[in-house]
Amino acid sequence: MAIVPMKHMELYGLVRHRSSFLSELQRLGLVELVAPAEEEISSEPGEELRNQLDQIENRLAEVNRVLAICERFAPRKPNFIEQFAGMKTVLTWEEQQNYLAEREKLEELSSELFKSENEYARMEQEKVQVEREISQLRPWIRLDLPRHEWKGSTNIQVLLGSIEGSLSVFTEALAQEEITYSYQELGAYESRLYLVFFLLRKTRAEEILKNKGFVPTVPEVPTGTVQEYLDFLVKKKTELTEKLEAVKNTIKRIAEQHQMFETFYDYWHNLKLQVEANRQLLMSKDVFALEGWVEAEKADRVKKVLEAMGLPHYVLFRAPEPDEKIPIAMKNSTIITPFETLVESFSYPRQDEVDPSSAIAPFFFLCFGIALGDAGYGMLLALICSVLLWKMTMKPNGRKMAGMLLASGLGAVFVGLLTSSIFSFSPYKGIFSFVESPQILLIVSLGLGLVQLYVGTLISAWMNIRDGRVADAIWKQGFWLLFLTGILLTVGAPQLGWEQYALHIKYGTVIAAALLIIGNTRGKKGLLSKLMAIPGGILNIYGSVGFFSDVLSYSRLMALGLSGGVMGSIINMFVRMTWGVPVIGWLFSILIFLFGHALNMGLNVLGAYVHSSRLQYLEFFNTFFEGGGKPFTPLKIENINIFLKKEREV
Amino acid sequence: MLGSFYAYLGVAIAVLFSGYGSAYGVGLAGRASAGVVTEDPKKFGQTLILTALPGTQGIYGFVIGMLMVFKFAAVPGPIPVEAGLRFLGAGIPIGIVGMLSAIAQGKVAAAGVGIVAKRPEEAAKGIVYAGLVETYAILAFIISFFLYNAINI
């Protein structure tokens, strides 16, 4: 249970050395820089700094474009786990340095890639154009008249076009005017009939046809017959397709170097962070000043590293002032650390609060255990998470999450073994069974809730005592717990066989309630304001309803454990039923077992995680924790794509 | 005869309504998820969790229905009318609340998918929001279960 103590750091050095200092601090990753107060900033960031940033941003944008093109032409397929955890590239330090040394190769490859991509886009457009021409010529394919004949002769007019509907309308109209004509049908295409009319010139034929709805069209053929031109186009299309494939392969070949691009992306990204940090420096003509926070324990190490640089500087560490806002980092033992992820995704503690991780850990362990409630599922979950932790490269958050689920899976193993439930089979007699005695399960769930909320209230009392407000702890939390216990005993006395004490308990409860009301008037000056505080005190008493409804909320653990258990035994029943079927029964029953339990486990793990976290956030934190601290974010090297196998020794 | 009818009706209500609600809820969240995945296929994992959440109500209904079937299948002969009505009553909470909460949860999950799209690092919070809706389905499930548990034939 610990919020890491911080030390304030001030560093002075020469302006011309500032990049070295920043780079070293970034590599260390131990110092959070603080922007100087508004009124202390003497000048705008210099021209030089802005240029440098622009340059880096351009580089970053370029590599980003390269990576986007690589992803488009040669997408890397994430495996099942990577879909959840994201894709990472793992390099050794040497590999990374080798890549970074080949700046020219990067430039060369990127420009080749951009050229190829442009070419690809151009040819793709051309191909679309050709395809459109081909589809426009399709209806005319049976027109065997070459292009130069379409003009007709002195007396004969050649009219190309299409009609909709029946041809007889047109022929009859021509016949009515007694016009000599001839025509050739070229075939129907998309509900239009394409044809060519041969008409005597100097008649009204064309006009009549147009009036009836004939649409004259001249296909775009430069020379020769339609068929010849079409053949040419199809050949061109095939060529383009081949060329496109070739360019695509070139791009794919370049995309094989994605590790290099990613390395540079990360490099420039981190360089950008470092250069941006310049904004947090105070600078005079020759000297810069830097303010920041560092974990108290690590201060010496920072000091040593700075000294080892051999550059003139002056560094000063001091403890934070009482009202100074410090950034929050949590530190816990190895077993508790994974549970920090639950706190982080709620909110970081404020500096005057406690780190609730270690209070959460045992309760989350049990809540998750009851909600999942099966040793088989728990074991499987724990195994999966151990394999992930062992084999996968993950960011610290991912590791914490996997560790948390690993521990929680063991919680389910614990509960499952106690109640004898392994994949919903019950090989021996456990202390009780979820499915057979749900009442006990309900009592256990509520009991766990009661204990956890008491613990929360005690932590709240402890915080008061720590801060020297012992009276508050007694008046607020002490009598509160007394009052709640009184109510519980009043209700529970008959069950416990304590009837003879019933009256004492009742008086005790009433006295505790009275003390709570009096407690609310503490600190108020004058009789009137003391009296005014009494309704508030009564409202506090009413708060016990809220407390017990919070306890009732823990009944969800019973519901989750029970529905999972029943579902599991239904699956097992189907397995047993199909097992009896001759010949292939065993196959089906194995399939049902695997598929059914996989599905049931997935849903139950999800439910157990969601509801156990909810119980911590809404019910448990309600008693003592608000959060709202600012997380500690040191200037450090961020891994976006690239993870190093071994960190370089400092 | 009438007893059996009521008992069957109880099972039908438990399974039918909660199943309908879950299908609707998962459908809502699934559509939103599919939209996100068209833009960014790598978000499949996170959206899958949100899509699966409204599915639990259907399972609660199914569990209650199955338990009721086991109970009255074990008894030879016709089911008395009173027992039948009890089965009917036991099926109603998880049926109705399951349906409504699954639909509501589907809406919250679909909004949560929006968190995954824009701020994937905050996805856990979207999951917690959707989880809050589930409370009421759980309460209904518990009551349905205890009602069922109290039936003796």
GROMACS .gro file of N, CA, C and O in nm, chain A residues 71 76 78 80 82-84 87 344-346 434-436 438-439 442 552-553 555-560 562-563 566-567 570 573-574 600 603 606-607 609-611 613-614 617-618, chain B residues 41-46 48-50 52-53 55-56 59-60 62-64 66-67 70 105 121-122 124-125 127-136 138-139 141-142 145-146 149:
model
  344
   71GLU      N    1   0.134  -0.150  -4.484
   71GLU     CA    2   0.020  -0.219  -4.425
   71GLU      C    3  -0.088  -0.244  -4.531
   71GLU      O    4  -0.158  -0.344  -4.527
   76ARG      N    5   0.009  -0.725  -4.226
   76ARG     CA    6   0.055  -0.833  -4.138
   76ARG      C    7  -0.065  -0.883  -4.060
   76ARG      O    8  -0.142  -0.804  -4.006
   78PRO      N    9  -0.247  -1.022  -3.757
   78PRO     CA   10  -0.226  -1.047  -3.615
   78PRO      C   11  -0.284  -1.184  -3.578
   78PRO      O   12  -0.387  -1.223  -3.633
   80PHE      N   13  -0.439  -1.454  -3.285
   80PHE     CA   14  -0.552  -1.432  -3.195
   80PHE      C   15  -0.514  -1.344  -3.076
   80PHE      O   16  -0.586  -1.252  -3.039
   82GLU      N   17  -0.259  -1.135  -3.053
   82GLU     CA   18  -0.219  -1.001  -3.093
   82GLU      C   19  -0.339  -0.911  -3.121
   82GLU      O   20  -0.329  -0.790  -3.112
   83GLN      N   21  -0.452  -0.974  -3.153
   83GLN     CA   22  -0.571  -0.893  -3.173
   83GLN      C   23  -0.610  -0.822  -3.046
   83GLN      O   24  -0.668  -0.714  -3.048
   84PHE      N   25  -0.579  -0.884  -2.934
   84PHE     CA   26  -0.610  -0.821  -2.807
   84PHE      C   27  -0.495  -0.732  -2.762
   84PHE      O   28  -0.515  -0.624  -2.712
   87MET      N   29   0.022  -0.564  -3.210
   87MET     CA   30   0.138  -0.633  -3.266
   87MET      C   31   0.266  -0.562  -3.226
   87MET      O   32   0.274  -0.440  -3.227
  344GLU      N   33  -0.556   0.176  -1.161
  344GLU     CA   34  -0.522   0.268  -1.269
  344GLU      C   35  -0.640   0.291  -1.361
  344GLU      O   36  -0.663   0.403  -1.406
  345SER      N   37  -0.717   0.186  -1.389
  345SER     CA   38  -0.826   0.208  -1.483
  345SER      C   39  -0.945   0.277  -1.415
  345SER      O   40  -1.035   0.324  -1.483
  346PHE      N   41  -0.944   0.288  -1.283
  346PHE     CA   42  -1.044   0.370  -1.214
  346PHE      C   43  -0.990   0.512  -1.205
  346PHE      O   44  -1.036   0.600  -1.277
  434PHE      N   45  -2.219  -2.521  -0.514
  434PHE     CA   46  -2.287  -2.401  -0.564
  434PHE      C   47  -2.430  -2.434  -0.605
  434PHE      O   48  -2.524  -2.365  -0.570
  435VAL      N   49  -2.443  -2.542  -0.683
  435VAL     CA   50  -2.571  -2.570  -0.747
  435VAL      C   51  -2.672  -2.627  -0.646
  435VAL      O   52  -2.791  -2.595  -0.650
  436GLU      N   53  -2.620  -2.711  -0.553
  436GLU     CA   54  -2.713  -2.777  -0.461
  436GLU      C   55  -2.752  -2.689  -0.344
  436GLU      O   56  -2.865  -2.696  -0.296
  438PRO      N   57  -2.747  -2.318  -0.301
  438PRO     CA   58  -2.723  -2.178  -0.338
  438PRO      C   59  -2.740  -2.083  -0.221
  438PRO      O   60  -2.680  -1.975  -0.221
  439GLN      N   61  -2.819  -2.124  -0.119
  439GLN     CA   62  -2.837  -2.034  -0.004
  439GLN      C   63  -2.704  -2.008   0.065
  439GLN      O   64  -2.673  -1.894   0.101
  442LEU      N   65  -2.506  -1.771  -0.132
  442LEU     CA   66  -2.554  -1.633  -0.116
  442LEU      C   67  -2.499  -1.574   0.013
  442LEU      O   68  -2.450  -1.460   0.016
  552LEU      N   69  -2.581  -0.598  -0.034
  552LEU     CA   70  -2.668  -0.684  -0.116
  552LEU      C   71  -2.616  -0.696  -0.259
  552LEU      O   72  -2.637  -0.796  -0.325
  553SER      N   73  -2.548  -0.591  -0.302
  553SER     CA   74  -2.493  -0.591  -0.438
  553SER      C   75  -2.398  -0.709  -0.459
  553SER      O   76  -2.377  -0.753  -0.571
  555SER      N   77  -2.453  -0.997  -0.394
  555SER     CA   78  -2.526  -1.118  -0.433
  555SER      C   79  -2.498  -1.155  -0.578
  555SER      O   80  -2.520  -1.268  -0.620
  556ARG      N   81  -2.446  -1.057  -0.656
  556ARG     CA   82  -2.412  -1.089  -0.795
  556ARG      C   83  -2.310  -1.201  -0.804
  556ARG      O   84  -2.309  -1.276  -0.900
  557LEU      N   85  -2.224  -1.209  -0.703
  557LEU     CA   86  -2.123  -1.315  -0.705
  557LEU      C   87  -2.191  -1.451  -0.707
  557LEU      O   88  -2.152  -1.543  -0.778
  558MET      N   89  -2.297  -1.460  -0.625
  558MET     CA   90  -2.372  -1.585  -0.619
  558MET      C   91  -2.435  -1.615  -0.755
  558MET      O   92  -2.427  -1.726  -0.805
  559ALA      N   93  -2.497  -1.512  -0.815
  559ALA     CA   94  -2.565  -1.533  -0.943
  559ALA      C   95  -2.466  -1.580  -1.049
  559ALA      O   96  -2.493  -1.674  -1.124
  560LEU      N   97  -2.349  -1.515  -1.053
  560LEU     CA   98  -2.251  -1.551  -1.155
  560LEU      C   99  -2.199  -1.692  -1.132
  560LEU      O  100  -2.190  -1.773  -1.225
  562LEU      N  101  -2.338  -1.931  -0.970
  562LEU     CA  102  -2.444  -2.030  -0.987
  562LEU      C  103  -2.475  -2.052  -1.135
  562LEU      O  104  -2.480  -2.167  -1.183
  563SER      N  105  -2.492  -1.943  -1.212
  563SER     CA  106  -2.530  -1.963  -1.352
  563SER      C  107  -2.418  -2.033  -1.428
  563SER      O  108  -2.444  -2.119  -1.511
  566VAL      N  109  -2.440  -2.406  -1.317
  566VAL     CA  110  -2.554  -2.478  -1.377
  566VAL      C  111  -2.529  -2.501  -1.525
  566VAL      O  112  -2.548  -2.610  -1.577
  567MET      N  113  -2.481  -2.396  -1.591
  567MET     CA  114  -2.452  -2.407  -1.735
  567MET      C  115  -2.351  -2.518  -1.759
  567MET      O  116  -2.368  -2.600  -1.850
  570ILE      N  117  -2.511  -2.851  -1.723
  570ILE     CA  118  -2.595  -2.883  -1.838
  570ILE      C  119  -2.507  -2.935  -1.953
  570ILE      O  120  -2.539  -3.035  -2.018
  573MET      N  121  -2.410  -3.277  -1.886
  573MET     CA  122  -2.521  -3.370  -1.906
  573MET      C  123  -2.532  -3.408  -2.054
  573MET      O  124  -2.548  -3.524  -2.088
  574PHE      N  125  -2.521  -3.307  -2.140
  574PHE     CA  126  -2.524  -3.335  -2.284
  574PHE      C  127  -2.409  -3.428  -2.322
  574PHE      O  128  -2.426  -3.519  -2.403
  600ASN      N  129  -1.867  -2.132  -2.223
  600ASN     CA  130  -1.909  -2.102  -2.087
  600ASN      C  131  -1.798  -2.032  -2.010
  600ASN      O  132  -1.820  -1.935  -1.938
  603LEU      N  133  -1.753  -1.660  -2.132
  603LEU     CA  134  -1.855  -1.569  -2.079
  603LEU      C  135  -1.840  -1.550  -1.929
  603LEU      O  136  -1.860  -1.440  -1.877
  606LEU      N  137  -1.542  -1.325  -1.847
  606LEU     CA  138  -1.582  -1.187  -1.876
  606LEU      C  139  -1.669  -1.132  -1.764
  606LEU      O  140  -1.644  -1.025  -1.710
  607GLY      N  141  -1.772  -1.209  -1.727
  607GLY     CA  142  -1.864  -1.165  -1.622
  607GLY      C  143  -1.791  -1.147  -1.490
  607GLY      O  144  -1.810  -1.048  -1.420
  609TYR      N  145  -1.478  -1.084  -1.434
  609TYR     CA  146  -1.390  -0.967  -1.437
  609TYR      C  147  -1.472  -0.838  -1.423
  609TYR      O  148  -1.442  -0.753  -1.338
  610VAL      N  149  -1.576  -0.827  -1.504
  610VAL     CA  150  -1.655  -0.704  -1.505
  610VAL      C  151  -1.718  -0.679  -1.368
  610VAL      O  152  -1.709  -0.571  -1.312
  611HIS      N  153  -1.780  -0.783  -1.311
  611HIS     CA  154  -1.854  -0.761  -1.187
  611HIS      C  155  -1.764  -0.750  -1.066
  611HIS      O  156  -1.792  -0.675  -0.974
  613SER      N  157  -1.467  -0.614  -1.074
  613SER     CA  158  -1.414  -0.476  -1.075
  613SER      C  159  -1.521  -0.379  -1.029
  613SER      O  160  -1.493  -0.285  -0.957
  614ARG      N  161  -1.644  -0.402  -1.072
  614ARG     CA  162  -1.751  -0.310  -1.035
  614ARG      C  163  -1.768  -0.306  -0.883
  614ARG      O  164  -1.786  -0.200  -0.825
  617TYR      N  165  -1.501  -0.083  -0.752
  617TYR     CA  166  -1.515   0.058  -0.788
  617TYR      C  167  -1.633   0.124  -0.718
  617TYR      O  168  -1.622   0.233  -0.665
  618LEU      N  169  -1.748   0.059  -0.725
  618LEU     CA  170  -1.868   0.126  -0.674
  618LEU      C  171  -1.892   0.102  -0.526
  618LEU      O  172  -1.926   0.194  -0.453
  691PRO      N  173  -0.926  -0.329  -3.833
  691PRO     CA  174  -0.949  -0.472  -3.802
  691PRO      C  175  -0.878  -0.518  -3.676
  691PRO      O  176  -0.913  -0.620  -3.620
  692LYS      N  177  -0.779  -0.440  -3.629
  692LYS     CA  178  -0.702  -0.485  -3.513
  692LYS      C  179  -0.783  -0.471  -3.385
  692LYS      O  180  -0.742  -0.517  -3.280
  693LYS      N  181  -0.899  -0.404  -3.393
  693LYS     CA  182  -0.977  -0.382  -3.270
  693LYS      C  183  -1.077  -0.493  -3.246
  693LYS      O  184  -1.166  -0.480  -3.162
  694PHE      N  185  -1.064  -0.603  -3.318
  694PHE     CA  186  -1.162  -0.711  -3.305
  694PHE      C  187  -1.174  -0.760  -3.161
  694PHE      O  188  -1.283  -0.776  -3.109
  695GLY      N  189  -1.059  -0.782  -3.097
  695GLY     CA  190  -1.060  -0.840  -2.964
  695GLY      C  191  -1.140  -0.757  -2.865
  695GLY      O  192  -1.228  -0.808  -2.796
  696GLN      N  193  -1.110  -0.627  -2.861
  696GLN     CA  194  -1.177  -0.542  -2.763
  696GLN      C  195  -1.327  -0.531  -2.791
  696GLN      O  196  -1.408  -0.533  -2.700
  698LEU      N  197  -1.508  -0.745  -2.937
  698LEU     CA  198  -1.573  -0.874  -2.912
  698LEU      C  199  -1.624  -0.882  -2.768
  698LEU      O  200  -1.735  -0.928  -2.741
  699ILE      N  201  -1.542  -0.835  -2.674
  699ILE     CA  202  -1.582  -0.839  -2.533
  699ILE      C  203  -1.710  -0.760  -2.512
  699ILE      O  204  -1.805  -0.806  -2.449
  700LEU      N  205  -1.714  -0.638  -2.569
  700LEU     CA  206  -1.833  -0.555  -2.552
  700LEU      C  207  -1.954  -0.619  -2.619
  700LEU      O  208  -2.066  -0.611  -2.569
  702ALA      N  209  -2.012  -0.933  -2.656
  702ALA     CA  210  -2.057  -1.053  -2.585
  702ALA      C  211  -2.137  -1.019  -2.459
  702ALA      O  212  -2.219  -1.097  -2.415
  703LEU      N  213  -2.113  -0.899  -2.404
  703LEU     CA  214  -2.174  -0.868  -2.274
  703LEU      C  215  -2.326  -0.882  -2.269
  703LEU      O  216  -2.378  -0.943  -2.176
  705GLY      N  217  -2.505  -1.076  -2.401
  705GLY     CA  218  -2.545  -1.214  -2.425
  705GLY      C  219  -2.579  -1.291  -2.300
  705GLY      O  220  -2.644  -1.396  -2.305
  706THR      N  221  -2.537  -1.239  -2.184
  706THR     CA  222  -2.551  -1.318  -2.061
  706THR      C  223  -2.697  -1.335  -2.019
  706THR      O  224  -2.733  -1.437  -1.964
  709ILE      N  225  -2.844  -1.637  -2.138
  709ILE     CA  226  -2.793  -1.754  -2.066
  709ILE      C  227  -2.864  -1.771  -1.933
  709ILE      O  228  -2.903  -1.882  -1.895
  710TYR      N  229  -2.885  -1.658  -1.862
  710TYR     CA  230  -2.958  -1.669  -1.734
  710TYR      C  231  -3.096  -1.729  -1.759
  710TYR      O  232  -3.141  -1.818  -1.686
  712PHE      N  233  -3.191  -1.915  -2.003
  712PHE     CA  234  -3.176  -2.054  -2.043
  712PHE      C  235  -3.150  -2.144  -1.922
  712PHE      O  236  -3.206  -2.252  -1.909
  713VAL      N  237  -3.064  -2.094  -1.832
  713VAL     CA  238  -3.032  -2.172  -1.712
  713VAL      C  239  -3.160  -2.196  -1.630
  713VAL      O  240  -3.189  -2.309  -1.589
  714ILE      N  241  -3.237  -2.088  -1.608
  714ILE     CA  242  -3.362  -2.102  -1.532
  714ILE      C  243  -3.456  -2.200  -1.603
  714ILE      O  244  -3.512  -2.293  -1.542
  716MET      N  245  -3.387  -2.437  -1.816
  716MET     CA  246  -3.336  -2.574  -1.812
  716MET      C  247  -3.360  -2.636  -1.674
  716MET      O  248  -3.402  -2.752  -1.663
  717LEU      N  249  -3.331  -2.559  -1.568
  717LEU     CA  250  -3.352  -2.610  -1.433
  717LEU      C  251  -3.498  -2.649  -1.412
  717LEU      O  252  -3.529  -2.754  -1.352
  720PHE      N  253  -3.571  -2.973  -1.588
  720PHE     CA  254  -3.521  -3.088  -1.511
  720PHE      C  255  -3.615  -3.121  -1.396
  720PHE      O  256  -3.641  -3.237  -1.366
  755GLN      N  257  -2.851  -0.285  -2.224
  755GLN     CA  258  -2.708  -0.311  -2.217
  755GLN      C  259  -2.645  -0.308  -2.356
  755GLN      O  260  -2.533  -0.261  -2.374
  771GLU      N  261  -0.742   0.300  -2.523
  771GLU     CA  262  -0.680   0.275  -2.393
  771GLU      C  263  -0.782   0.285  -2.280
  771GLU      O  264  -0.758   0.239  -2.170
  772GLU      N  265  -0.900   0.344  -2.308
  772GLU     CA  266  -1.002   0.357  -2.204
  772GLU      C  267  -1.113   0.252  -2.219
  772GLU      O  268  -1.221   0.266  -2.161
  774ALA      N  269  -1.163  -0.032  -2.102
  774ALA     CA  270  -1.209  -0.100  -1.981
  774ALA      C  271  -1.327  -0.026  -1.918
  774ALA      O  272  -1.418  -0.088  -1.863
  775LYS      N  273  -1.326   0.107  -1.930
  775LYS     CA  274  -1.435   0.183  -1.871
  775LYS      C  275  -1.567   0.158  -1.942
  775LYS      O  276  -1.672   0.150  -1.879
  777ILE      N  277  -1.648  -0.116  -2.077
  777ILE     CA  278  -1.693  -0.248  -2.033
  777ILE      C  279  -1.761  -0.238  -1.897
  777ILE      O  280  -1.864  -0.301  -1.873
  778VAL      N  281  -1.703  -0.154  -1.808
  778VAL     CA  282  -1.765  -0.139  -1.676
  778VAL      C  283  -1.904  -0.077  -1.686
  778VAL      O  284  -1.999  -0.123  -1.623
  779TYR      N  285  -1.918   0.025  -1.772
  779TYR     CA  286  -2.050   0.087  -1.790
  779TYR      C  287  -2.153  -0.019  -1.832
  779TYR      O  288  -2.263  -0.025  -1.777
  780ALA      N  289  -2.116  -0.097  -1.932
  780ALA     CA  290  -2.211  -0.199  -1.979
  780ALA      C  291  -2.239  -0.298  -1.868
  780ALA      O  292  -2.352  -0.347  -1.853
  781GLY      N  293  -2.137  -0.324  -1.785
  781GLY     CA  294  -2.154  -0.417  -1.674
  781GLY      C  295  -2.256  -0.368  -1.572
  781GLY      O  296  -2.327  -0.447  -1.510
  782LEU      N  297  -2.263  -0.236  -1.556
  782LEU     CA  298  -2.357  -0.182  -1.457
  782LEU      C  299  -2.501  -0.221  -1.489
  782LEU      O  300  -2.581  -0.248  -1.400
  783VAL      N  301  -2.534  -0.222  -1.618
  783VAL     CA  302  -2.672  -0.254  -1.656
  783VAL      C  303  -2.706  -0.397  -1.616
  783VAL      O  304  -2.820  -0.428  -1.580
  784GLU      N  305  -2.605  -0.481  -1.619
  784GLU     CA  306  -2.625  -0.623  -1.593
  784GLU      C  307  -2.680  -0.649  -1.453
  784GLU      O  308  -2.750  -0.747  -1.430
  785THR      N  309  -2.647  -0.560  -1.357
  785THR     CA  310  -2.692  -0.576  -1.219
  785THR      C  311  -2.837  -0.621  -1.211
  785THR      O  312  -2.872  -0.713  -1.138
  786TYR      N  313  -2.923  -0.554  -1.289
  786TYR     CA  314  -3.067  -0.577  -1.273
  786TYR      C  315  -3.107  -0.713  -1.329
  786TYR      O  316  -3.196  -0.778  -1.276
  788ILE      N  317  -2.911  -0.961  -1.308
  788ILE     CA  318  -2.862  -1.052  -1.205
  788ILE      C  319  -2.962  -1.061  -1.091
  788ILE      O  320  -2.994  -1.170  -1.042
  789LEU      N  321  -3.014  -0.944  -1.050
  789LEU     CA  322  -3.113  -0.946  -0.942
  789LEU      C  323  -3.234  -1.030  -0.983
  789LEU      O  324  -3.283  -1.113  -0.905
  791PHE      N  325  -3.241  -1.268  -1.198
  791PHE     CA  326  -3.200  -1.407  -1.204
  791PHE      C  327  -3.202  -1.471  -1.065
  791PHE      O  328  -3.252  -1.582  -1.046
  792ILE      N  329  -3.150  -1.394  -0.968
  792ILE     CA  330  -3.147  -1.448  -0.832
  792ILE      C  331  -3.289  -1.477  -0.783
  792ILE      O  332  -3.318  -1.585  -0.728
  795PHE      N  333  -3.437  -1.765  -0.954
  795PHE     CA  334  -3.378  -1.889  -0.905
  795PHE      C  335  -3.437  -1.931  -0.771
  795PHE      O  336  -3.472  -2.047  -0.751
  796PHE      N  337  -3.452  -1.834  -0.680
  796PHE     CA  338  -3.506  -1.871  -0.549
  796PHE      C  339  -3.653  -1.909  -0.558
  796PHE      O  340  -3.699  -1.998  -0.486
  799ASN      N  341  -3.644  -2.251  -0.676
  799ASN     CA  342  -3.592  -2.339  -0.572
  799ASN      C  343  -3.699  -2.374  -0.469
  799ASN      O  344  -3.693  -2.479  -0.406
   0.00000   0.00000   0.00000
